[in-house]
Amino acid sequence: MKIAVLVKQVPDTYGDRRMDPATRTVDRGSADPVIDEINERAVEAALQIKEAGDGVTVTAVTMGPVRAVEALRKALAMGADSAVHICDDTLAGSDAMQTSEVLAAALAGRDFDLVIAGNESTDGRTAAVPAMLAERLGMAQLTFLRTVTVSGGSVSGERMTGNGYVEAQAPLPAVVSVTEQSAEPRFPKFRGIMAAKKKPLQTLTLAELGLPGGEAGGENSWSRVLDVTARPARTAGTVVTDDGTAGTQVAEYLAAAKLI
Amino acid sequence: MSQVLVLAEHVQGELKNNVAELLAAAARLGEPAAVVVRQPGTGAQLTARLGELGAAAVYVADVEEADALLVTPQVAALAAAVAAAGDVSAVLVGTSIDSREAAARLAVRLGAAFLSDVVDLAAAPDGVRATQQAFGGAYTVTATAARGIPVISLRPNSVPGTAPAAQAQEIRLAPGPNMAAAARITARHEGQAVSTRPELTAADIVVSGGRGLGSAENFVLVEQLADALGAAVGASRAAVDAGYCAHTMQVGQTGTTVSPNLYLALGISGAIQHRAGMQSAKTIVAINKDPGAPIFEIADFGVVGDVFTVVPQLIEAVNARQAVGSPAG
Ligand SMILES: Cc1cc2nc3c(=O)[nH]c(=O)nc-3n(C[C@H](O)[C@H](O)[C@H](O)COP(=O)(O)OP(=O)(O)OC[C@H]3O[C@@H](n4cnc5c(N)ncnc54)[C@H](O)[C@@H]3O)c2cc1C
């Protein structure tokens, strides 16, 4: 069985993430680029399937700038077998429609039985790429899972919904996505980090994927950002230390502000 | 006038709360119309109801197993409705996981732009103007569909008002057999008990609790304050991870984004990822025993103190005011 795990490098949520109103794009210099936490869980889900089965291979796939290779190295260090990096200058500023088209081109024809993604990236939060990929690849879609089990040609799991969860099952090949309620990702061990350096890592351009460059990137995106405005930063207000009356003081503050 | 199609989600014929708002938003862009997917023989009253909410046309797809298949029946019905309507200027859906994913797939099927989690919507001479938030409301983004029909998911409580009632014309769709490979739902574990509290995204006041509450039993304190204030209950990821409350209550980067009039953070440190979900609240009040907690950097009113002494006193003071403010009965 062949599994592809999709990983994305994003600005660290612990950092000071900024957008540049002039270029209307993410300021790449602001927060450090890191593998999105949810993708570590996607890798973990793939590795658990690999460890539970026989002859399972895991390929980490990313689309991103040169530095995004670090996200693939992390996936390899955790235990993925190989990696594919779609790297092309013309891809900058791609939207979900374009990203899913490029990823679909990279995944098609490689006989993957299962594609595992994170449910939602922390930068775009669109949560659309896994569903779009299922549509493009003609695979079954079983997304927003907190558990993933593969057995006998099908994948099943618990899909989170707005007020609980449903149990669902899909035939392979399928695209699944995992939520942050899914299994905790493992830490790469020193051996894994060393081994990662020797694992196969393929870099592909758009031309090598057979996609026309003229439709790529922010200039050609389907959705177009017209304007970006920063919200004024919040400032600290009054802070009191409880002297035995703080609860009453909060009520007075709320009443004075006509909030109660 | 071109039509704006709204995916009308319902549970066994009972429309979801956001449908009226979606139709009101649709009226800003064109003639509102609704798309309904239902199990054959159910939801007979939906067309009339959607007319009252402003739908001039209701496209109905009767689909065997509509409730058992994940997302694909909705995608097929929306695509069939777009074809049947002919002139469509936008497709609007809510932000439930099902709706967002149906919209994402529809965008691929139509060759269309997908605009997600939109908080405001307007028509412009050259297309729609969709307002979105980036990085937890730190930035406001205006976007449009550069190519194709805009497929838009609208965050609840973004567009005020209602669309004028219409005489809905019902159009039956025949999406044909469902050819797409699909996941099948084998069991549902969803809360039936309708909460008496306001929804997190809709609430005027949100009271959230964090790891500082210490246990699921103690988390009741958060609920008690919420009930005294008529507020929704939220939580930090640490509180959710520790099992104090349901994950649907999580506020923040990977949870719900709220922008209420008033946000109360109890025993929450104010990590940057939590702030990403609540920093656009109008007023923030924080209670935390650590004077160095980052939540105080953004709080309008902060109390350095123990939630277990401050909050009970606050509840008492709120109740006392309400008893004075409103005559008995
Ligand atoms: C990718 C990513 C996404 C994330 N998404 C989210 C998200 O959506 N939402 C979210 O909340 N977090 C999110 N986090 C986690 C975030 O970084 C913090 O770990 C989390 O917000 C901490 O929750 P907390 O404030 O409840 O816990 P803590 O940080 O442990 O804070 C508990 C606070 O309670 C106070 N306290 C303890 N006892 C008392 C008492 N008796 N009285 C008063 N105060 C007391 C302490 O002083 C402390 O400040 C995310 C992290 C990552 C990496």
CSV table of C-alpha atoms in Angstrom, one decimal, chain B residues 46-209:
chain,number,residue,atom,x,y,z
B,46,LEU,CA,-39.1,23.3,2.9
B,47,THR,CA,-40.0,25.1,-0.3
B,48,ALA,CA,-42.7,27.2,1.3
B,49,ARG,CA,-40.5,28.0,4.3
B,50,LEU,CA,-37.6,29.0,2.0
B,51,GLY,CA,-39.9,31.3,0.1
B,52,GLU,CA,-40.8,33.1,3.4
B,53,LEU,CA,-37.1,33.6,4.0
B,54,GLY,CA,-36.7,35.2,0.5
B,55,ALA,CA,-36.0,32.4,-2.0
B,56,ALA,CA,-37.6,33.1,-5.4
B,57,ALA,CA,-36.7,29.6,-6.6
B,58,VAL,CA,-36.0,26.4,-4.7
B,59,TYR,CA,-34.1,23.7,-6.5
B,60,VAL,CA,-34.9,20.3,-4.9
B,61,ALA,CA,-32.8,17.2,-5.2
B,62,ASP,CA,-34.4,14.0,-3.8
B,63,VAL,CA,-31.5,11.7,-3.2
B,64,GLU,CA,-31.6,8.2,-1.8
B,65,GLU,CA,-29.0,8.0,1.0
B,66,ALA,CA,-28.8,11.8,1.1
B,67,ASP,CA,-28.1,11.5,4.8
B,68,ALA,CA,-25.7,8.6,4.5
B,69,LEU,CA,-23.2,9.9,1.9
B,70,LEU,CA,-20.6,12.4,2.8
B,71,VAL,CA,-20.7,15.7,0.8
B,72,THR,CA,-21.1,14.2,-2.7
B,73,PRO,CA,-24.9,14.6,-2.9
B,74,GLN,CA,-24.6,18.3,-2.1
B,75,VAL,CA,-21.9,18.8,-4.7
B,76,ALA,CA,-24.0,17.1,-7.4
B,77,ALA,CA,-27.1,19.0,-6.5
B,78,LEU,CA,-25.4,22.4,-6.5
B,79,ALA,CA,-23.8,21.6,-9.9
B,80,ALA,CA,-27.2,20.6,-11.3
B,81,ALA,CA,-28.8,23.7,-9.9
B,82,VAL,CA,-26.2,25.9,-11.4
B,83,ALA,CA,-26.8,24.2,-14.8
B,84,ALA,CA,-30.6,24.5,-14.4
B,85,ALA,CA,-30.6,28.1,-13.3
B,86,GLY,CA,-28.4,29.2,-16.3
B,87,ASP,CA,-27.5,32.6,-15.1
B,88,VAL,CA,-25.9,32.4,-11.7
B,89,SER,CA,-23.8,35.2,-10.1
B,90,ALA,CA,-22.7,33.4,-6.9
B,91,VAL,CA,-23.2,30.3,-4.8
B,92,LEU,CA,-23.4,30.8,-1.0
B,93,VAL,CA,-23.0,28.3,1.7
B,94,GLY,CA,-22.5,28.4,5.5
B,95,THR,CA,-19.3,27.4,7.4
B,96,SER,CA,-20.3,23.9,8.6
B,97,ILE,CA,-17.6,21.4,7.6
B,98,ASP,CA,-20.0,19.7,5.2
B,99,SER,CA,-20.9,23.0,3.5
B,100,ARG,CA,-17.4,24.2,3.2
B,101,GLU,CA,-16.2,21.0,1.6
B,102,ALA,CA,-19.2,20.8,-0.7
B,103,ALA,CA,-18.3,24.4,-1.8
B,104,ALA,CA,-14.7,23.6,-2.3
B,105,ARG,CA,-15.5,20.6,-4.6
B,106,LEU,CA,-18.1,22.6,-6.4
B,107,ALA,CA,-15.5,25.3,-7.2
B,108,VAL,CA,-13.4,22.6,-8.9
B,109,ARG,CA,-16.3,21.1,-10.7
B,110,LEU,CA,-17.5,24.5,-12.1
B,111,GLY,CA,-14.0,26.0,-12.6
B,112,ALA,CA,-14.8,28.8,-10.1
B,113,ALA,CA,-13.2,30.9,-7.4
B,114,PHE,CA,-13.6,29.7,-3.8
B,115,LEU,CA,-13.8,32.5,-1.1
B,116,SER,CA,-13.9,31.0,2.3
B,117,ASP,CA,-15.0,32.2,5.7
B,118,VAL,CA,-16.3,35.5,4.4
B,119,VAL,CA,-17.5,38.1,7.0
B,120,ASP,CA,-19.0,40.7,4.7
B,121,LEU,CA,-20.3,40.7,1.2
B,122,ALA,CA,-21.2,43.4,-1.4
B,123,ALA,CA,-21.8,43.7,-5.1
B,124,ALA,CA,-19.5,45.8,-7.2
B,125,PRO,CA,-19.7,46.6,-10.9
B,126,ASP,CA,-16.9,44.1,-11.7
B,127,GLY,CA,-18.0,41.3,-9.3
B,128,VAL,CA,-18.4,40.6,-5.7
B,129,ARG,CA,-16.4,42.1,-2.8
B,130,ALA,CA,-15.8,39.6,-0.1
B,131,THR,CA,-14.3,40.6,3.3
B,132,GLN,CA,-12.2,38.1,5.1
B,133,GLN,CA,-10.0,38.1,8.1
B,134,ALA,CA,-6.4,36.9,8.2
B,135,PHE,CA,-4.2,35.8,11.1
B,136,GLY,CA,-7.1,35.8,13.6
B,137,GLY,CA,-8.5,39.2,12.7
B,138,ALA,CA,-5.1,41.0,12.7
B,139,TYR,CA,-5.8,41.9,9.1
B,140,THR,CA,-8.9,42.6,7.1
B,141,VAL,CA,-8.7,41.3,3.5
B,142,THR,CA,-11.0,42.3,0.6
B,143,ALA,CA,-11.1,39.7,-2.1
B,144,THR,CA,-13.0,39.1,-5.3
B,145,ALA,CA,-13.4,36.3,-7.8
B,146,ALA,CA,-11.0,37.0,-10.7
B,147,ARG,CA,-12.4,34.1,-12.8
B,148,GLY,CA,-15.5,32.0,-12.7
B,149,ILE,CA,-18.6,32.1,-10.5
B,150,PRO,CA,-17.7,33.0,-6.9
B,151,VAL,CA,-18.4,30.1,-4.5
B,152,ILE,CA,-18.6,31.7,-1.1
B,153,SER,CA,-18.8,30.3,2.5
B,154,LEU,CA,-20.2,32.9,4.8
B,155,ARG,CA,-19.4,33.0,8.5
B,156,PRO,CA,-22.6,33.1,10.6
B,157,ASN,CA,-23.7,36.5,12.0
B,158,SER,CA,-21.9,38.5,9.4
B,159,VAL,CA,-24.8,39.9,7.4
B,160,PRO,CA,-27.7,41.6,9.2
B,161,GLY,CA,-31.3,41.7,8.1
B,162,THR,CA,-33.5,39.4,6.1
B,163,ALA,CA,-34.5,39.1,2.5
B,164,PRO,CA,-38.1,40.0,1.6
B,165,ALA,CA,-40.4,37.0,1.4
B,166,ALA,CA,-41.0,35.6,-2.0
B,167,GLN,CA,-43.4,33.2,-3.7
B,168,ALA,CA,-41.0,30.3,-4.2
B,169,GLN,CA,-41.1,28.3,-7.4
B,170,GLU,CA,-40.0,24.7,-6.9
B,171,ILE,CA,-37.7,23.1,-9.5
B,172,ARG,CA,-37.0,19.4,-9.2
B,173,LEU,CA,-33.5,18.5,-10.0
B,174,ALA,CA,-32.5,15.1,-11.4
B,175,PRO,CA,-28.8,15.0,-10.6
B,176,GLY,CA,-28.7,11.5,-11.9
B,177,PRO,CA,-27.0,8.5,-10.1
B,178,ASN,CA,-24.2,9.6,-7.8
B,179,MET,CA,-21.1,8.5,-9.7
B,180,ALA,CA,-18.5,10.0,-7.4
B,181,ALA,CA,-16.7,7.7,-5.1
B,182,ALA,CA,-18.1,8.6,-1.7
B,183,ALA,CA,-17.6,8.0,2.0
B,184,ARG,CA,-20.6,6.5,3.8
B,185,ILE,CA,-21.7,7.5,7.3
B,186,THR,CA,-22.2,4.4,9.4
B,187,ALA,CA,-23.2,5.9,12.8
B,188,ARG,CA,-23.9,9.4,14.2
B,189,HIS,CA,-22.9,10.6,17.6
B,190,GLU,CA,-24.1,14.2,17.6
B,191,GLY,CA,-25.7,16.1,20.4
B,192,GLN,CA,-29.4,16.3,20.1
B,193,ALA,CA,-29.9,18.2,23.2
B,194,VAL,CA,-30.4,21.7,22.0
B,195,SER,CA,-28.4,24.0,24.2
B,196,THR,CA,-30.3,26.8,25.8
B,197,ARG,CA,-27.1,28.9,25.6
B,198,PRO,CA,-26.4,31.1,22.6
B,199,GLU,CA,-24.1,29.8,19.8
B,200,LEU,CA,-20.5,30.6,20.2
B,201,THR,CA,-20.3,32.5,16.9
B,202,ALA,CA,-23.5,34.4,17.5
B,203,ALA,CA,-23.2,35.3,21.1
B,204,ASP,CA,-23.0,38.9,22.3
B,205,ILE,CA,-21.0,37.8,25.3
B,206,VAL,CA,-18.6,34.8,25.5
B,207,VAL,CA,-17.2,33.4,28.8
B,208,SER,CA,-14.2,31.1,28.2
B,209,GLY,CA,-12.3,29.0,30.6
